[in-house]
Amino acid sequence: FKVLFSDLDGTLVHYPKEFEEYAEVLDENETSARIRYRESGEERVCVPLTSMTGGKSYISQKTIDLVAELRGLGVLFVIITGARSSTYEKRRDFLPKADYEFFENGSRMIADGKVESAWTEGFAKEVGDYDLSEIVPTTLPEAAERKGSLWTLFRELAAQGWKLDGRDYFANFRVDVAKSEGKTHEDFVAVAQKLPGLGLKSSFNLGKADIYPAGSGKANAAQHILNIKKLDSSEAVAMFDDDNDVELGQLCGKAYLPGITHPSVAKAVEEHLHWEVTKNRGFLGTEEGLEAILRTCRQTSTV
């Protein structure tokens, strides 16, 4: 493999609500936590991460080390996450070093440590023509006051009573379908059917629906890297777990899943024989996938 595209939440990063049935946090301070698997007794030293909404998550130090080892072999490492800009900014220093980083479902990009605002400018019709040269811009109007088809839709859905989240999103917003009073999943399906005409698309992430420019999304972000690096999709491997990752998995020659967090992913696994669900869950599953990728890369380099 020449490039690894990886999701964060549920893939490299794990939440207590995900692992509490089989693992426990033994002790923790601001910079480190020790987590033990109950059945096997295996322990992992992990780095605690926080998000804007207050949820705490963890990434194992071994995961960080394995990614560094892959990069040492010349494999490009690309993060593609649905995280909002402020959450991603807070986490960056604690995540594995990456060659490219995409957040807000691939609608915003960092290359060589700097925001690649030209990427998001390609979606100006949808998100407005604003200065997005910082990870968290401070000069933009509030979400409900912005220009572009994405924000016009935001205002329309808010007026219809949907529970929306646009805080520190600049090219994406989130719909909490379950907490939208009087609304059903079928109601959201009707909304989603209208999105292509607005140059938009949607997918589910952490149980909520994200809406973003159709030209972004995780698969389009990954294809952009393949194009600029002149790589074939068969040279790419992906790691992921959720609905908003499915198209990314379909693009790549191989995929490893440390978990399955949406029915659409379970269905897609049955249809894609080159996708492999790891035997272990959580941190150990992440490491299992990374170690499998490392073995393949080492074998290839010795041929």
Coordinates of C-alpha atoms in Angstrom, one line a residue:
F1 CA 0.0 0.0 0.0
K2 CA 1.1 3.6 -0.7
V3 CA -1.5 5.4 1.3
L4 CA -3.7 4.8 4.4
F5 CA -7.0 6.7 4.7
S6 CA -8.3 6.6 8.2
D7 CA -11.4 7.8 10.0
L8 CA -11.0 8.8 13.7
D9 CA -14.1 8.2 15.9
G10 CA -14.7 4.5 16.3
T11 CA -11.7 3.7 14.3
L12 CA -8.4 5.2 15.7
V13 CA -10.2 6.9 18.6
H14 CA -12.6 5.1 21.0
Y15 CA -15.3 6.4 23.4
P16 CA -16.3 4.8 26.8
K17 CA -19.8 4.3 25.5
E18 CA -18.3 2.1 22.8
F19 CA -15.8 0.1 25.0
E20 CA -17.3 0.1 28.5
E21 CA -19.0 -3.4 27.9
Y22 CA -15.6 -5.0 27.5
A23 CA -12.9 -2.6 28.9
E24 CA -12.5 -0.2 31.8
V25 CA -10.4 2.9 32.5
L26 CA -8.2 2.0 35.5
D27 CA -6.5 5.4 36.1
E28 CA -6.2 8.7 34.3
N29 CA -4.7 12.1 34.4
E30 CA -4.8 15.0 31.8
T31 CA -2.2 13.4 29.5
S32 CA -2.5 9.6 30.0
A33 CA -5.0 6.9 30.9
R34 CA -4.6 3.1 31.5
I35 CA -7.4 1.0 30.0
R36 CA -7.8 -2.7 30.6
Y37 CA -9.8 -5.4 28.7
R38 CA -11.7 -7.3 31.3
E39 CA -11.6 -10.8 29.7
S40 CA -8.0 -10.9 28.6
G41 CA -6.5 -8.5 31.2
E42 CA -4.6 -6.7 28.4
E43 CA -3.9 -3.1 29.1
R44 CA -3.2 -0.1 27.0
V45 CA -1.7 3.2 27.8
C46 CA -3.9 5.8 26.0
V47 CA -4.0 9.5 25.4
P48 CA -7.3 11.2 26.5
L49 CA -9.0 13.5 23.9
T50 CA -11.8 16.0 24.4
S51 CA -14.5 17.4 22.0
M52 CA -16.5 20.6 21.9
T53 CA -19.6 18.7 23.1
G54 CA -17.7 17.4 26.1
G55 CA -17.4 13.8 25.2
K56 CA -14.1 12.2 26.2
S57 CA -12.4 9.7 24.0
Y58 CA -9.1 7.9 23.9
I59 CA -6.4 6.8 21.4
S60 CA -3.8 4.1 22.4
Q61 CA -0.1 5.1 22.3
K62 CA 0.5 1.9 20.4
T63 CA -1.8 3.2 17.6
I64 CA 0.2 6.4 17.4
D65 CA 3.4 4.3 17.2
L66 CA 2.1 2.0 14.5
V67 CA 1.1 4.9 12.3
A68 CA 4.5 6.4 12.7
E69 CA 6.0 3.1 11.7
L70 CA 3.9 3.0 8.6
R71 CA 5.0 6.5 7.6
G72 CA 8.6 5.4 8.2
L73 CA 8.1 2.9 5.5
G74 CA 6.9 5.7 3.1
V75 CA 3.2 5.1 3.4
L76 CA 1.2 8.3 3.3
F77 CA -1.2 8.7 6.2
V78 CA -4.4 10.7 5.7
I79 CA -6.9 11.5 8.4
I80 CA -10.5 11.9 7.1
T81 CA -13.0 12.7 9.8
G82 CA -16.5 14.2 10.3
A83 CA -15.3 16.1 13.3
R84 CA -16.2 19.8 13.6
S85 CA -13.3 22.3 13.2
S86 CA -12.9 23.2 16.8
T87 CA -12.9 19.6 18.0
Y88 CA -10.3 18.7 15.3
E89 CA -8.1 21.6 16.3
K90 CA -8.1 20.6 19.9
R91 CA -7.2 17.0 19.1
R92 CA -4.6 17.6 16.4
D93 CA -1.5 17.7 18.6
F94 CA -2.5 14.4 20.3
L95 CA -3.2 12.4 17.1
P96 CA -0.7 10.5 14.9
K97 CA 1.2 12.8 12.6
A98 CA -0.4 12.9 9.2
D99 CA 0.6 13.9 5.7
Y100 CA -2.9 15.2 4.9
E101 CA -5.9 15.9 7.1
F102 CA -9.5 16.4 6.2
F103 CA -12.3 17.3 8.7
E104 CA -15.9 18.2 8.5
N105 CA -16.5 15.2 6.3
G106 CA -13.8 16.0 3.9
S107 CA -14.9 19.6 3.2
R108 CA -11.9 21.1 4.9
M109 CA -8.3 20.2 4.3
I110 CA -4.8 20.6 5.9
A111 CA -1.7 19.8 3.9
D112 CA 1.8 19.9 5.3
G113 CA 0.4 21.4 8.5
K114 CA -1.4 24.3 6.9
V115 CA -5.0 24.8 6.0
E116 CA -5.5 24.3 2.3
S117 CA -8.3 26.9 1.9
A118 CA -8.3 26.5 -1.9
W119 CA -9.9 23.0 -1.4
T120 CA -12.9 24.5 0.4
E121 CA -13.1 27.4 -2.0
G122 CA -14.2 24.9 -4.6
F123 CA -17.4 24.6 -2.6
A124 CA -18.1 28.4 -2.4
K125 CA -21.5 28.0 -4.1
E126 CA -22.6 25.7 -1.2
V127 CA -20.7 27.2 1.8
G128 CA -20.2 30.8 0.8
D129 CA -17.1 32.7 -0.3
Y130 CA -15.5 33.2 3.1
D131 CA -11.9 33.4 4.4
L132 CA -11.3 29.8 5.7
S133 CA -7.5 30.1 6.0
E134 CA -7.6 29.2 9.8
I135 CA -8.9 25.9 11.3
V136 CA -11.4 27.9 13.3
P137 CA -12.1 31.2 11.5
T138 CA -13.3 34.0 13.8
T139 CA -14.6 36.5 11.2
L140 CA -17.5 34.5 9.7
P141 CA -21.2 35.3 10.4
E142 CA -23.2 32.8 12.5
A143 CA -24.3 29.7 10.6
A144 CA -27.9 31.0 10.2
E145 CA -26.6 34.2 8.6
R146 CA -24.2 32.8 6.0
K147 CA -24.6 32.7 2.2
G148 CA -24.6 29.5 0.1
S149 CA -27.0 26.7 -0.5
L150 CA -25.8 24.8 2.6
W151 CA -26.7 27.6 4.9
T152 CA -30.0 28.4 3.1
L153 CA -31.0 24.9 3.8
F154 CA -29.9 25.3 7.4
R155 CA -32.3 28.2 7.9
E156 CA -35.1 26.3 6.2
L157 CA -34.7 23.2 8.3
A158 CA -34.4 25.3 11.5
A159 CA -37.7 26.9 10.6
Q160 CA -39.3 23.5 10.1
G161 CA -38.3 22.5 13.7
W162 CA -35.3 20.2 13.1
K163 CA -32.7 20.1 15.8
L164 CA -29.5 21.4 14.1
D165 CA -25.9 21.9 15.1
G166 CA -23.8 24.4 13.2
R167 CA -21.4 25.4 16.1
D168 CA -17.9 25.6 14.7
Y169 CA -18.8 24.0 11.5
F170 CA -17.9 26.0 8.4
A171 CA -18.7 23.6 5.5
N172 CA -21.0 21.1 7.2
F173 CA -23.8 21.0 9.7
R174 CA -25.4 18.2 11.8
V175 CA -29.0 17.2 12.2
D176 CA -30.0 15.3 15.3
V177 CA -32.9 13.4 13.8
A178 CA -33.8 11.5 17.0
K179 CA -34.1 14.7 19.0
S180 CA -36.0 16.7 16.4
E181 CA -39.5 16.9 17.9
G182 CA -42.2 15.5 15.7
K183 CA -39.8 14.4 13.0
T184 CA -39.1 10.8 11.9
H185 CA -36.3 9.1 10.0
E186 CA -38.6 9.0 7.0
D187 CA -39.0 12.7 7.2
F188 CA -35.2 13.1 7.0
V189 CA -35.1 10.7 4.0
A190 CA -37.4 13.1 2.3
V191 CA -35.0 16.0 3.1
A192 CA -32.0 13.9 1.8
Q193 CA -33.7 13.3 -1.5
K194 CA -33.7 17.0 -2.2
L195 CA -30.0 17.5 -1.5
P196 CA -28.5 16.6 -4.9
G197 CA -30.4 19.5 -6.5
L198 CA -28.7 21.9 -4.0
G199 CA -25.2 20.5 -4.6
L200 CA -25.3 18.7 -1.2
K201 CA -25.3 15.2 0.2
S202 CA -25.7 13.6 3.6
S203 CA -24.5 10.7 5.7
F204 CA -24.8 9.5 9.2
N205 CA -21.9 10.0 11.7
L206 CA -22.1 9.0 15.4
G207 CA -25.8 8.5 15.0
K208 CA -26.6 11.9 13.6
A209 CA -27.0 13.1 10.0
D210 CA -24.3 15.4 8.5
I211 CA -25.1 17.6 5.5
Y212 CA -22.2 18.9 3.4
P213 CA -21.2 19.8 -0.2
A214 CA -21.6 16.9 -2.7
G215 CA -18.1 17.6 -4.0
S216 CA -16.6 16.9 -0.5
G217 CA -17.3 13.7 1.5
K218 CA -14.6 11.2 2.5
A219 CA -14.4 9.4 -0.9
N220 CA -13.9 12.6 -2.8
A221 CA -11.3 13.8 -0.4
A222 CA -9.4 10.5 -0.8
Q223 CA -9.7 10.6 -4.6
H224 CA -8.2 14.1 -4.5
I225 CA -5.1 12.7 -2.7
L226 CA -4.9 9.8 -5.1
N227 CA -5.0 12.3 -8.0
I228 CA -2.3 14.7 -6.8
K229 CA 0.0 11.8 -5.8
K230 CA -0.8 9.9 -9.0
L231 CA -1.8 6.8 -7.2
D232 CA -4.2 4.0 -8.1
S233 CA -7.1 3.1 -5.8
S234 CA -5.7 -0.4 -5.6
E235 CA -2.6 1.1 -3.7
A236 CA -4.9 2.6 -1.0
V237 CA -6.1 1.0 2.2
A238 CA -8.8 2.4 4.5
M239 CA -9.8 2.0 8.1
F240 CA -13.3 3.0 9.2
D241 CA -16.5 2.0 11.0
D242 CA -19.4 4.3 10.1
D243 CA -22.0 5.2 7.4
N244 CA -20.1 8.3 6.3
D245 CA -17.1 6.0 5.5
V246 CA -18.8 3.5 3.2
E247 CA -17.9 5.3 -0.1
L248 CA -14.3 5.7 1.1
G249 CA -14.1 1.9 1.7
Q250 CA -15.6 1.3 -1.8
L251 CA -12.8 3.4 -3.3
C252 CA -9.9 1.6 -1.7
G253 CA -8.3 -1.7 -2.6
K254 CA -8.5 -3.0 0.9
A255 CA -10.3 -2.0 4.2
Y256 CA -10.0 -2.9 7.8
L257 CA -12.9 -2.2 10.2
P258 CA -12.3 -2.2 14.0
G259 CA -16.0 -2.0 14.5
I260 CA -19.4 -1.5 12.8
T261 CA -21.5 1.4 14.1
H262 CA -24.2 1.7 11.4
P263 CA -26.5 -0.9 9.6
S264 CA -25.3 0.4 6.3
V265 CA -21.8 -0.7 7.1
A266 CA -22.9 -4.2 8.2
K267 CA -24.7 -4.5 4.8
A268 CA -21.7 -3.2 2.9
V269 CA -19.3 -5.6 4.6
E270 CA -21.3 -8.5 3.2
E271 CA -21.0 -7.0 -0.3
H272 CA -17.3 -6.2 -0.3
L273 CA -15.0 -9.2 0.2
H274 CA -11.9 -7.0 0.4
W275 CA -13.3 -5.5 3.6
E276 CA -12.1 -7.2 6.8
V277 CA -13.6 -6.8 10.2
T278 CA -11.0 -7.2 12.9
K279 CA -11.3 -10.0 15.4
N280 CA -10.6 -7.7 18.3
R281 CA -12.7 -4.6 19.2
G282 CA -11.7 -1.1 20.2
F283 CA -8.1 -0.3 20.7
L284 CA -6.9 -3.8 20.0
G285 CA -9.0 -3.9 16.8
T286 CA -7.4 -0.7 15.6
E287 CA -3.9 -2.1 16.3
E288 CA -4.8 -5.4 14.7
G289 CA -5.7 -3.5 11.5
L290 CA -2.6 -1.4 11.5
E291 CA -0.4 -4.4 12.1
A292 CA -2.0 -6.2 9.2
I293 CA -1.3 -3.2 6.9
L294 CA 2.3 -3.1 8.2
R295 CA 2.8 -6.8 7.4
T296 CA 1.6 -6.2 3.9
C297 CA 3.8 -3.2 3.4
R298 CA 6.9 -5.0 4.7
Q299 CA 6.2 -8.1 2.5
T300 CA 5.8 -5.8 -0.5
S301 CA 9.1 -3.9 0.2
T302 CA 11.1 -7.2 0.4
V303 CA 9.8 -8.6 -2.9

